[in-house]
Amino acid sequence: MDKAQRYNELLAELSKLAHEYYTLDNPSASDAVYDSLMRELREIESANPQLVSPNSPTRRVGGQVLEGFSKVTHSARMISLNDVFSHQDIIDWETRIHKLTESRLDYFVDLKMDGLALSLVYQDGEFVQAVTRGDGLAGEDVTVNARTIRNIPLSLPRAHQLSRGRLEVRGEVIMETDDFMALNKQRKKDGELEYANPRNLAAGTMRQLDSGMVASRQLRFRAYEIMQWLDELPTQANVYRALDELGFTRNMAATTKKNIDEIMEFVEHWDVARAKLPFQTDGLVVKVNSRAVFDSMGVVGKAPRAAVAYKYAAEEATTVLKDIVISLGRTGAATPVAIFDPVIVAGTTVQHASLHNADEIARKDVRIGDTVVIFKAGDIIPQVKEVISSLRPKNTSVFDYEQELARQFPDMQFERPEGEAVYRVVGGGDYILKRSLQHYASRGALDIEGLGEKNVEALVDSGLVQDLADIYRLSRDDILSLERFAELSTDNLLAAINDKKSPELARFIFGIGIRHVGQQTAIDLAEEFGSVDSLGSASLEELLAVDGIGQIVADSIIAWFADKDNQTLVDKFRRLGVQPVHASSAGGSLGGKSFVITGTLEPMSRDQAADQIRSLGGTFQTSVGKSTDYLVAGGKVGASKRSKAEKYGTQVLTEQEFLKMLQKSNNHG
């Protein structure tokens, strides 16, 4: 998609979400979805500054001021904070601010509350005004509603020095989780619609014109800042002590930290402990403790240099769906897998997610090209939560599951048993297992003598082998219990299996049966990634970077490793001592040379010739291309490959010249 088009679509979507969130208090997407779309917008702006719109949401702090309340200009802008997401981000931030001061720094950290920012104004110790954040420059006068919040002091201690003159205290209006759940429980009992979350309810309640309604909602105010009074309150820690003295509720977890290591200990502790907090939080605020140094560092855009918001890993993120690949599990179940641009969800990078079944795809109307919300909670497998239909490209089409089954598996038949949501291969898991095991043991794969069609059927039908790895668990008594096997054939089969506990990596990759991965592709993958684990964690971009691998093959590899049955199988191979070995062939005497064979060869088959080329470090190709060095012309040669060889300047070898090259290379080896 054109970057300018994507940028304009994101602008429109973020503007809509901001209006719903800040003005209507009725968002159609979660904060994590909004943050993810905003990050994508920032990335486009960073890479394409010529596209940046003066009306971009990155240029403003909040939304519009609502009608119905008078507009009040803030004494000082109510700023927002830049987000950071990792230990390295904190280190980078500290490095930047150290360049701005020679002072020795310590830090003040607090929990980041998920509510509505509010500024309270006192005159000579008496509460006189409450103003919402609004757009940061001006907000709404909600004084009448704020008076109903029971933990907002209406009068301050007269003896306190801060009670003289004007005092402005900033903080967050929240609804605690227990109060929110009790309210929803009552609404459910009364047959009313339940509220989505405490943050939206708190924000919406503060904008109610009926103060009696506000009073009934059990809102609370938690303070985090006192404006001005710099000489009296030189540090953020002093501010919090003053808030205690003045009678404000604040987060008791807030504290000073000497360095990054101590900050990260605080981060890691509250990542777990926040589940027990009485209110919702999605992160922490980290500030330079000295208020004078804080002010001296200034503001960039709408955010201060001397503070950041550490955001915990979001459990939701947005990305663009590239493809839907159907994976066949061990039981013959056909499971759809979404392939998408890599995105960080719950602290890990994911590029595929389960779509469960055909009904789920239809219910959510998931289409290739859609912008989707990916959800992951804890160790749960990533899932496609929903589609952002307003960002859907015009040329998308409904995903036809049965048509895709026929396209992706033309040699198989599928059925959907009555009452089930899943399509399964006709013949079930045993049918697939028998075919898979024959392939695994075939000459092109692990070449296990004695695992032909009849013996494979006997092992599977008896229940001794329920997946590929089970052959490495077979005992002598197991095999002898079957009618087909005598002592000699049993011993020979066990020896052949045990001999392949350290197979060549390329043969193993080919043998496990990833769709569209042939022998040469398996060799290329082994050469590029060096292990099964590295291949299994490879990104779409890394796979596409391998010469000869296109979108279909890359998607198929990702889908295979995304399947839970296959993940279990790889782990089982490992537990049973199967350790594929990769010995790079790049250093062989034919290293770096690519060959194509056309026609028939007298002394050997084409497969045997390919094995010889590979064993000497060369690459065997099936068609002539720009990278082909030699075209070996055997008997009954077709004209098309010769013409391509002439086009690309590929050297043509006769059969005799090729055999001499092999002999010479073998002698040098």
XYZ file of C-alpha atoms in Angstrom:
669
model
C 0.000 0.000 0.000
C 1.198 3.536 -0.803
C 2.669 5.208 2.330
C 0.788 8.458 1.730
C -2.506 6.570 1.439
C -1.809 4.555 4.596
C -0.793 7.735 6.441
C -4.014 9.554 5.518
C -6.113 6.539 6.516
C -4.376 6.408 9.895
C -4.945 10.157 10.398
C -8.670 9.704 9.795
C -8.916 6.641 12.031
C -6.951 8.194 14.908
C -9.003 11.366 14.675
C -12.196 9.289 14.957
C -10.838 7.290 17.902
C -9.650 10.465 19.671
C -13.094 12.033 19.282
C -14.739 8.903 20.703
C -12.230 8.674 23.551
C -11.790 12.298 24.672
C -15.055 13.920 23.644
C -17.756 11.234 23.611
C -16.230 8.942 26.249
C -17.423 6.054 24.109
C -14.369 4.524 22.412
C -14.733 1.726 19.893
C -11.149 0.528 20.462
C -8.918 -0.117 23.471
C -6.043 2.140 24.553
C -3.604 -0.499 23.294
C -5.147 -0.382 19.816
C -4.958 3.422 19.765
C -1.304 3.328 20.959
C -0.390 0.776 18.312
C -1.922 2.813 15.484
C -0.239 5.940 16.857
C 3.161 4.190 16.876
C 2.665 3.220 13.234
C 1.791 6.849 12.413
C 4.915 8.115 14.193
C 7.069 5.612 12.286
C 5.676 6.798 8.943
C 6.236 10.446 9.941
C 9.792 9.739 11.060
C 10.651 8.039 7.764
C 8.621 10.424 5.566
C 8.744 13.957 7.065
C 7.253 15.398 3.868
C 3.966 13.620 4.695
C 3.520 15.111 8.174
C 0.208 16.910 8.531
C -0.144 19.987 10.776
C -3.294 18.298 12.105
C -1.504 15.075 13.045
C -2.438 13.738 16.504
C 1.296 13.667 17.262
C 1.090 17.488 17.317
C -1.436 17.741 20.104
C -1.991 16.517 23.655
C -5.705 15.741 23.891
C -9.125 16.262 22.317
C -11.640 19.085 22.050
C -13.341 20.922 24.883
C -16.927 19.763 25.371
C -19.832 22.179 25.103
C -21.877 22.477 28.267
C -19.019 23.590 30.557
C -17.195 26.900 30.500
C -13.717 26.930 29.005
C -10.774 27.741 31.287
C -7.196 28.438 30.214
C -4.588 26.582 32.289
C -1.972 28.562 34.199
C 0.599 26.245 32.663
C 0.113 23.649 29.958
C -1.016 20.242 31.176
C 1.642 18.208 29.427
C 1.715 14.597 28.350
C 4.657 12.209 28.576
C 6.569 10.315 25.930
C 6.222 6.547 26.259
C 9.061 4.060 26.708
C 8.669 0.302 26.584
C 11.941 -1.364 27.625
C 15.058 -1.260 29.789
C 17.028 -0.012 26.782
C 14.522 2.801 26.221
C 15.111 3.972 29.815
C 18.890 3.832 29.307
C 18.582 5.845 26.094
C 16.415 8.438 27.854
C 18.917 8.796 30.695
C 21.766 9.184 28.199
C 19.919 12.042 26.489
C 19.119 13.975 29.657
C 22.655 13.593 31.059
C 23.839 15.626 28.078
C 21.685 18.532 29.301
C 23.050 18.886 32.827
C 26.195 18.386 34.864
C 24.130 17.796 38.012
C 24.113 14.406 39.624
C 20.647 12.999 39.031
C 18.314 10.846 41.026
C 14.811 9.888 39.990
C 11.267 9.805 41.278
C 8.964 6.966 40.198
C 5.227 6.509 40.641
C 2.436 4.334 39.326
C 0.721 5.688 36.232
C -3.018 5.915 36.858
C -5.623 5.230 34.190
C -8.182 7.986 34.696
C -9.000 11.624 33.846
C -6.340 14.312 34.471
C -7.677 17.134 36.638
C -6.281 20.407 37.993
C -7.553 21.692 41.362
C -7.132 25.360 42.291
C -7.113 26.641 45.886
C -7.090 30.260 47.041
C -5.879 30.875 50.590
C -6.583 27.239 51.418
C -10.114 27.116 49.962
C -11.086 24.995 46.948
C -12.294 27.296 44.180
C -12.007 25.516 40.824
C -11.473 22.201 39.035
C -10.459 22.066 35.376
C -10.043 19.031 33.113
C -7.029 18.600 30.840
C -8.985 19.416 27.672
C -6.454 20.077 24.918
C -3.670 20.830 27.408
C -3.952 24.590 26.985
C -7.565 24.915 28.110
C -10.016 22.568 29.770
C -13.552 22.387 31.117
C -14.639 23.881 34.419
C -16.041 20.913 36.359
C -15.879 22.521 39.805
C -19.422 21.522 40.806
C -18.772 17.878 39.959
C -15.361 17.839 41.637
C -16.929 18.992 44.888
C -18.824 15.666 45.007
C -15.624 13.623 45.075
C -15.263 12.836 48.724
C -11.481 12.642 48.950
C -10.870 16.065 47.378
C -10.138 18.472 50.277
C -12.432 21.486 50.181
C -10.222 23.304 52.705
C -6.502 22.944 53.360
C -4.753 23.177 56.735
C -4.588 26.893 57.513
C -1.210 26.651 59.218
C 0.539 25.137 56.202
C 2.677 27.603 54.258
C 1.236 26.353 50.951
C -2.234 27.426 52.042
C -1.231 31.060 51.490
C -2.280 32.565 48.169
C -2.908 30.440 45.050
C -2.170 26.714 45.003
C -2.711 24.370 42.078
C -2.707 20.600 42.586
C -2.855 18.207 39.665
C -3.791 14.570 39.676
C -6.096 11.909 38.283
C -9.785 11.177 38.792
C -10.267 7.405 38.904
C -12.841 4.786 39.751
C -11.450 1.927 41.786
C -11.924 -1.569 40.445
C -14.203 -2.809 43.248
C -16.543 0.190 42.857
C -16.630 -0.314 39.102
C -17.473 -4.009 39.419
C -20.189 -3.314 42.005
C -21.770 -0.704 39.730
C -21.747 -3.068 36.744
C -23.178 -5.861 38.862
C -26.110 -3.651 39.807
C -26.632 -2.496 36.218
C -26.685 -6.097 35.041
C -29.241 -6.922 37.723
C -31.365 -3.977 36.562
C -31.104 -5.097 32.933
C -28.982 -2.112 31.937
C -25.936 -2.068 29.655
C -22.642 -2.623 31.529
C -19.813 -0.082 31.268
C -16.663 -0.967 29.333
C -13.928 0.037 31.809
C -13.252 2.283 34.840
C -11.225 4.874 32.917
C -13.981 5.730 30.444
C -16.605 5.723 33.172
C -14.584 8.139 35.347
C -14.022 10.506 32.410
C -17.650 10.369 31.330
C -18.940 10.875 34.850
C -16.906 14.071 35.331
C -18.670 15.512 32.273
C -22.173 14.799 33.520
C -24.278 17.932 33.904
C -26.113 16.316 36.850
C -23.824 16.567 39.890
C -26.084 14.174 41.773
C -25.200 11.499 39.216
C -21.509 12.258 39.772
C -21.877 11.958 43.533
C -23.378 8.458 43.157
C -20.416 7.106 41.181
C -17.808 6.819 43.980
C -15.039 8.626 42.097
C -11.668 9.299 43.749
C -8.881 11.800 43.180
C -5.182 10.890 43.443
C -2.732 13.792 43.374
C 0.723 13.765 41.774
C 1.841 17.379 41.286
C 1.907 20.814 42.917
C 2.499 23.664 40.511
C 5.038 26.424 41.283
C 6.388 26.705 44.899
C 9.797 25.670 43.559
C 11.852 27.059 46.468
C 9.632 25.450 49.094
C 9.448 22.112 47.233
C 12.814 21.538 45.511
C 12.218 17.844 44.669
C 9.379 15.620 43.498
C 9.733 13.739 46.791
C 9.100 17.044 48.640
C 5.931 17.513 46.566
C 4.579 14.136 47.664
C 5.341 14.844 51.326
C 3.494 18.148 50.991
C 0.509 16.355 49.423
C 0.370 14.143 52.515
C 0.510 17.180 54.796
C -2.258 18.955 52.875
C -4.580 15.954 53.066
C -4.509 14.685 49.479
C -4.665 11.025 48.478
C -1.582 9.980 46.530
C 0.096 6.710 45.570
C 2.050 5.442 48.556
C 4.281 3.314 46.296
C 5.935 6.442 44.852
C 9.599 6.727 45.809
C 13.055 7.973 44.821
C 15.563 5.823 42.944
C 19.287 6.398 42.508
C 19.886 4.778 39.131
C 18.487 2.762 36.222
C 18.947 -0.589 37.964
C 16.790 0.538 40.877
C 14.184 1.932 38.474
C 13.993 -1.402 36.647
C 13.598 -3.291 39.935
C 10.583 -1.052 40.627
C 9.285 -1.681 37.094
C 9.603 -5.462 37.404
C 8.043 -5.548 40.878
C 4.935 -3.636 39.839
C 4.565 -5.549 36.589
C 3.401 -8.407 38.835
C 2.120 -6.531 41.890
C -0.126 -4.156 39.911
C -2.703 -6.932 39.646
C -3.465 -6.342 43.360
C -3.815 -2.554 43.083
C -7.266 -1.064 43.772
C -7.143 0.788 40.434
C -6.024 0.069 36.879
C -2.561 1.004 35.653
C -0.672 0.349 32.439
C 2.732 1.587 33.557
C 4.873 3.959 35.628
C 6.016 7.573 35.534
C 9.753 8.263 35.864
C 10.908 11.843 36.529
C 14.120 13.649 37.360
C 13.691 14.251 41.094
C 15.096 17.796 41.150
C 12.323 20.188 40.083
C 14.788 22.925 39.106
C 16.702 20.541 36.852
C 13.386 19.182 35.557
C 12.281 22.680 34.514
C 15.691 23.573 33.054
C 15.536 20.670 30.615
C 12.443 22.128 28.993
C 9.813 20.620 26.737
C 10.023 19.036 23.280
C 6.717 19.350 21.454
C 4.189 18.666 24.202
C 6.346 16.418 26.425
C 9.006 17.310 29.040
C 12.511 15.985 28.454
C 12.963 15.101 32.121
C 10.113 12.578 32.436
C 8.837 9.494 30.613
C 5.964 7.053 30.997
C 7.115 3.431 31.137
C 4.341 1.388 29.538
C 3.975 -2.297 30.328
C 3.723 -4.637 27.386
C 0.356 -4.172 25.710
C -1.765 -7.288 25.303
C -3.171 -5.870 22.082
C -1.602 -4.365 18.974
C -2.555 -3.677 15.363
C -0.954 -5.001 12.211
C -1.764 -5.745 8.575
C -2.870 -9.287 7.655
C -0.695 -10.615 4.830
C -2.150 -14.086 4.315
C -4.275 -16.889 5.771
C -2.592 -20.294 5.601
C -4.349 -23.512 6.587
C -2.269 -25.881 8.699
C -2.933 -29.624 9.033
C -2.492 -30.906 12.556
C -1.646 -34.405 13.736
C -5.328 -35.352 13.988
C -6.123 -34.175 10.470
C -7.772 -30.954 11.643
C -7.393 -28.025 9.233
C -6.607 -24.920 11.302
C -6.375 -21.435 9.745
C -3.322 -19.342 10.678
C -3.094 -15.586 10.143
C 0.259 -14.347 8.810
C 0.988 -10.662 9.372
C 3.685 -8.028 9.718
C 5.682 -8.694 12.938
C 4.278 -6.794 15.920
C 5.094 -6.692 19.642
C 2.276 -8.043 21.813
C 2.611 -8.691 25.565
C 6.363 -8.175 25.313
C 7.077 -10.628 22.515
C 7.307 -10.286 18.748
C 4.616 -12.294 16.954
C 3.906 -12.703 13.251
C 1.188 -15.340 13.223
C -1.987 -15.992 15.165
C -4.723 -18.592 15.350
C -7.988 -17.931 13.525
C -9.513 -21.096 15.059
C -11.894 -22.228 12.308
C -13.967 -21.224 9.295
C -16.872 -19.968 11.417
C -14.585 -17.633 13.334
C -13.190 -16.158 10.112
C -16.713 -15.614 8.814
C -18.005 -14.160 12.093
C -15.203 -11.588 12.278
C -15.148 -11.167 8.487
C -11.361 -11.438 8.411
C -9.861 -10.727 4.990
C -6.363 -10.671 3.593
C -5.173 -7.049 3.601
C -7.192 -6.066 6.679
C -5.758 -4.103 9.586
C -6.434 -6.391 12.541
C -6.165 -6.269 16.321
C -3.917 -9.020 17.697
C -4.581 -10.137 21.271
C -2.312 -12.065 23.613
C -2.732 -12.443 27.369
C 0.110 -14.063 29.299
C 1.122 -17.325 27.659
C -2.031 -17.606 25.541
C -1.404 -18.171 21.827
C -1.872 -14.915 19.862
C -5.316 -14.498 18.326
C -7.004 -12.118 15.913
C -9.433 -10.218 18.127
C -11.135 -8.051 15.525
C -10.865 -6.209 12.223
C -10.627 -2.424 11.952
C -13.027 -2.330 9.028
C -12.621 1.403 8.418
C -9.013 0.720 7.318
C -9.996 -2.105 4.930
C -8.574 -1.767 1.371
C -11.215 -1.560 -1.365
C -10.062 -4.675 -3.251
C -10.446 -7.254 -0.446
C -12.692 -10.288 -0.869
C -14.451 -12.604 1.576
C -12.250 -15.574 2.556
C -13.717 -18.757 1.032
C -12.551 -21.536 3.364
C -13.555 -24.542 1.265
C -12.038 -23.001 -1.859
C -8.784 -22.401 0.022
C -8.723 -25.994 1.275
C -9.016 -27.216 -2.317
C -6.298 -24.809 -3.471
C -3.831 -25.462 -0.668
C -4.428 -29.254 -0.496
C -5.471 -30.355 -4.009
C -4.664 -34.014 -3.306
C -6.808 -34.335 -0.172
C -10.501 -34.452 0.663
C -12.019 -32.741 3.673
C -15.209 -33.146 5.647
C -16.856 -31.195 8.432
C -18.596 -33.574 10.846
C -22.041 -32.506 11.940
C -21.962 -30.362 15.058
C -18.254 -29.537 14.703
C -16.601 -26.288 13.649
C -13.425 -27.864 12.255
C -12.778 -29.365 8.822
C -10.840 -32.634 8.885
C -9.041 -34.750 6.297
C -11.115 -37.701 5.110
C -9.346 -40.724 6.609
C -8.298 -38.761 9.686
C -4.980 -38.455 11.422
C -3.789 -41.993 10.655
C -3.994 -41.313 6.931
C -1.842 -38.192 7.305
C 0.593 -39.895 9.675
C 1.191 -42.828 7.327
C 1.942 -40.510 4.427
C 4.129 -38.296 6.606
C 6.143 -41.197 8.019
C 6.741 -42.691 4.580
C 8.001 -39.306 3.440
C 10.186 -38.873 6.556
C 11.826 -42.265 5.959
C 12.151 -41.845 2.178
C 15.465 -41.753 0.378
C 15.336 -37.989 -0.228
C 14.683 -37.335 3.446
C 16.226 -39.410 6.263
C 16.591 -42.574 4.150
C 15.593 -45.053 6.897
C 15.749 -48.547 5.453
C 12.893 -50.827 6.534
C 10.218 -48.125 6.863
C 8.389 -48.837 3.661
C 4.656 -48.594 3.116
C 3.659 -51.959 4.671
C 5.809 -51.593 7.785
C 4.623 -48.009 8.292
C 0.998 -49.176 8.109
C 1.683 -51.919 10.647
C 3.341 -49.528 13.118
C 0.613 -46.895 12.842
C -2.321 -49.339 12.868
C -0.960 -51.010 16.012
C -0.827 -47.658 17.811
C 2.913 -47.965 18.467
C 3.590 -44.854 16.379
C 1.315 -41.842 16.845
C 3.636 -39.195 15.438
C 6.959 -39.025 13.556
C 9.054 -38.886 16.719
C 7.543 -42.100 18.111
C 9.784 -44.226 15.886
C 12.659 -43.262 18.207
C 10.749 -44.731 21.175
C 10.250 -48.171 19.625
C 11.693 -51.094 21.562
C 12.647 -54.544 20.326
C 9.659 -56.098 22.129
C 7.306 -53.514 20.584
C 8.298 -54.422 17.046
C 8.474 -58.175 17.637
C 4.857 -58.040 18.824
C 3.810 -57.309 15.232
C 3.219 -60.196 12.813
C 5.355 -58.728 10.017
C 8.607 -58.696 11.997
C 11.102 -61.423 12.816
C 14.182 -60.911 15.018
C 16.536 -60.007 12.157
C 14.185 -57.538 10.492
C 13.437 -55.997 13.907
C 17.113 -55.530 14.736
C 17.801 -54.099 11.296
C 14.936 -51.589 11.593
C 15.988 -50.434 15.060
C 19.580 -50.030 13.883
C 18.437 -48.012 10.859
C 16.294 -45.720 13.036
C 18.989 -45.185 15.666
C 21.493 -44.462 12.924
C 19.379 -41.419 11.995
C 19.302 -39.748 15.405
C 21.769 -37.160 14.113
C 20.444 -36.585 10.596
C 21.676 -33.907 8.246
C 19.734 -30.744 8.999
C 18.603 -30.269 5.395
C 17.273 -33.833 5.206
C 15.460 -33.370 8.524
C 13.837 -30.110 7.382
C 12.709 -31.811 4.184
C 11.585 -34.893 6.110
C 9.240 -33.191 8.588
C 7.023 -32.321 5.647
C 6.574 -28.552 5.542
C 4.359 -27.843 2.534
C 6.179 -26.393 -0.501
C 9.604 -27.096 1.034
C 11.444 -29.395 -1.360
C 14.948 -30.808 -1.108
C 16.750 -27.791 -2.515
C 14.713 -25.355 -0.434
C 15.516 -27.429 2.660
C 19.219 -27.191 1.799
C 18.948 -23.431 1.359
C 17.130 -23.104 4.687
C 19.698 -25.248 6.492
C 22.508 -23.165 5.029
C 20.834 -19.901 6.010
C 19.559 -20.692 9.513
C 21.778 -23.531 10.749
C 19.261 -25.114 13.138
C 15.599 -26.055 13.481
C 15.112 -23.558 16.312
C 16.497 -20.668 14.248
C 14.297 -21.643 11.323
C 11.236 -21.873 13.588
C 11.755 -18.349 14.937
C 12.630 -16.752 11.576
C 10.593 -13.713 10.567
C 8.791 -13.381 7.267
C 11.403 -10.873 6.090
C 14.262 -13.240 6.985
C 12.644 -16.094 5.080
C 11.914 -13.969 2.016
C 15.556 -12.871 2.005
C 16.645 -16.466 1.262
C 17.300 -16.878 -2.446
C 14.499 -18.830 -4.127
C 11.950 -18.492 -1.324
C 8.789 -16.571 -2.149
C 5.706 -15.544 -0.226
C 3.899 -18.901 -0.487
C 6.842 -20.922 0.828
C 7.611 -18.397 3.582
C 3.981 -18.356 4.737
C 3.913 -22.145 4.757
C 7.040 -22.340 6.947
C 5.646 -19.834 9.436
C 2.292 -21.647 9.536
C 3.979 -25.026 10.142
C 5.929 -23.771 13.134
C 2.864 -21.869 14.416
C 0.884 -25.103 14.718
C 0.764 -26.340 18.319
C 1.022 -30.004 17.260
C 4.180 -29.252 15.308
C 5.698 -27.316 18.212
C 5.039 -30.346 20.419
C 6.581 -32.632 17.785
C 9.805 -30.597 17.567
C 10.090 -30.655 21.373
C 9.521 -34.407 21.387
C 12.264 -35.007 18.818
C 14.592 -33.040 21.087
C 13.621 -34.997 24.214
C 14.216 -38.283 22.400
C 17.750 -37.253 21.483
C 17.211 -36.438 17.814
C 19.776 -33.729 17.000
C 19.949 -32.638 13.364
C 23.487 -31.684 12.362
C 24.388 -28.944 9.910
C 27.804 -29.081 8.300
C 27.986 -26.176 5.872
C 28.897 -27.293 2.372
C 29.946 -23.824 1.257
C 33.598 -24.767 1.484
C 33.369 -27.718 -0.944
C 35.202 -27.734 -4.259
C 31.997 -26.716 -6.065
C 31.117 -24.117 -3.414
C 29.370 -21.074 -4.838
C 28.538 -22.799 -8.166
C 24.981 -23.459 -9.326
C 23.958 -26.253 -11.706
C 20.861 -27.126 -13.736
C 20.555 -30.531 -15.428
C 18.451 -30.995 -18.529
C 17.901 -34.254 -20.389
C 18.964 -37.722 -19.223
C 22.380 -38.770 -17.908
C 23.762 -42.208 -18.732
C 25.642 -43.244 -15.540
C 23.302 -41.748 -12.919
C 19.829 -40.361 -12.316
C 19.180 -36.656 -11.991
C 18.628 -37.085 -8.222
C 21.975 -38.851 -7.879
C 23.693 -36.089 -9.830
C 22.025 -33.486 -7.585
C 23.297 -35.307 -4.488
C 26.809 -35.317 -5.923
C 26.661 -31.568 -6.627
C 25.409 -30.812 -3.126
C 27.964 -33.059 -1.448
C 30.706 -31.018 -3.133
C 29.268 -27.706 -1.979
C 27.397 -26.783 -5.142
C 23.770 -25.751 -5.548
C 21.330 -27.779 -7.617
C 18.632 -25.718 -9.330
C 15.563 -26.849 -11.226
C 15.491 -24.018 -13.757
C 17.994 -21.723 -15.422
C 18.185 -18.210 -13.999
C 20.588 -15.322 -13.636
C 22.427 -17.085 -10.810
C 22.962 -20.358 -12.751
C 26.635 -21.040 -13.563
C 26.325 -24.313 -15.515
C 23.662 -26.041 -17.571
C 24.454 -29.766 -17.866
C 23.036 -31.014 -21.166
C 22.311 -34.750 -21.220
C 20.417 -36.727 -23.823
C 17.075 -35.540 -25.273
C 17.736 -31.924 -24.376
C 14.905 -29.395 -24.620
C 15.471 -26.134 -26.462
C 13.947 -23.840 -23.801
C 16.679 -24.320 -21.223
C 19.416 -23.891 -23.847
C 17.869 -20.598 -24.975
C 17.695 -19.385 -21.359
C 21.344 -20.372 -20.890
C 22.290 -18.259 -23.902
C 20.195 -15.363 -22.565
C 21.885 -15.369 -19.146
C 25.373 -16.323 -20.324
C 25.244 -19.670 -18.526
C 28.005 -22.095 -19.523
C 26.676 -25.297 -21.114
C 28.431 -28.546 -20.164
C 28.165 -31.844 -21.997
C 27.574 -34.947 -19.927
C 31.250 -35.929 -20.299
C 32.474 -32.474 -19.210
C 30.207 -32.602 -16.169
C 31.410 -36.078 -15.153
C 35.051 -34.980 -15.481
C 34.277 -31.957 -13.261
C 32.770 -34.255 -10.625
C 35.734 -36.651 -10.790
C 38.239 -33.822 -10.474
C 36.349 -32.307 -7.543
C 36.119 -35.678 -5.779
C 39.856 -36.250 -6.237
C 40.622 -32.833 -4.762
C 38.290 -33.579 -1.858
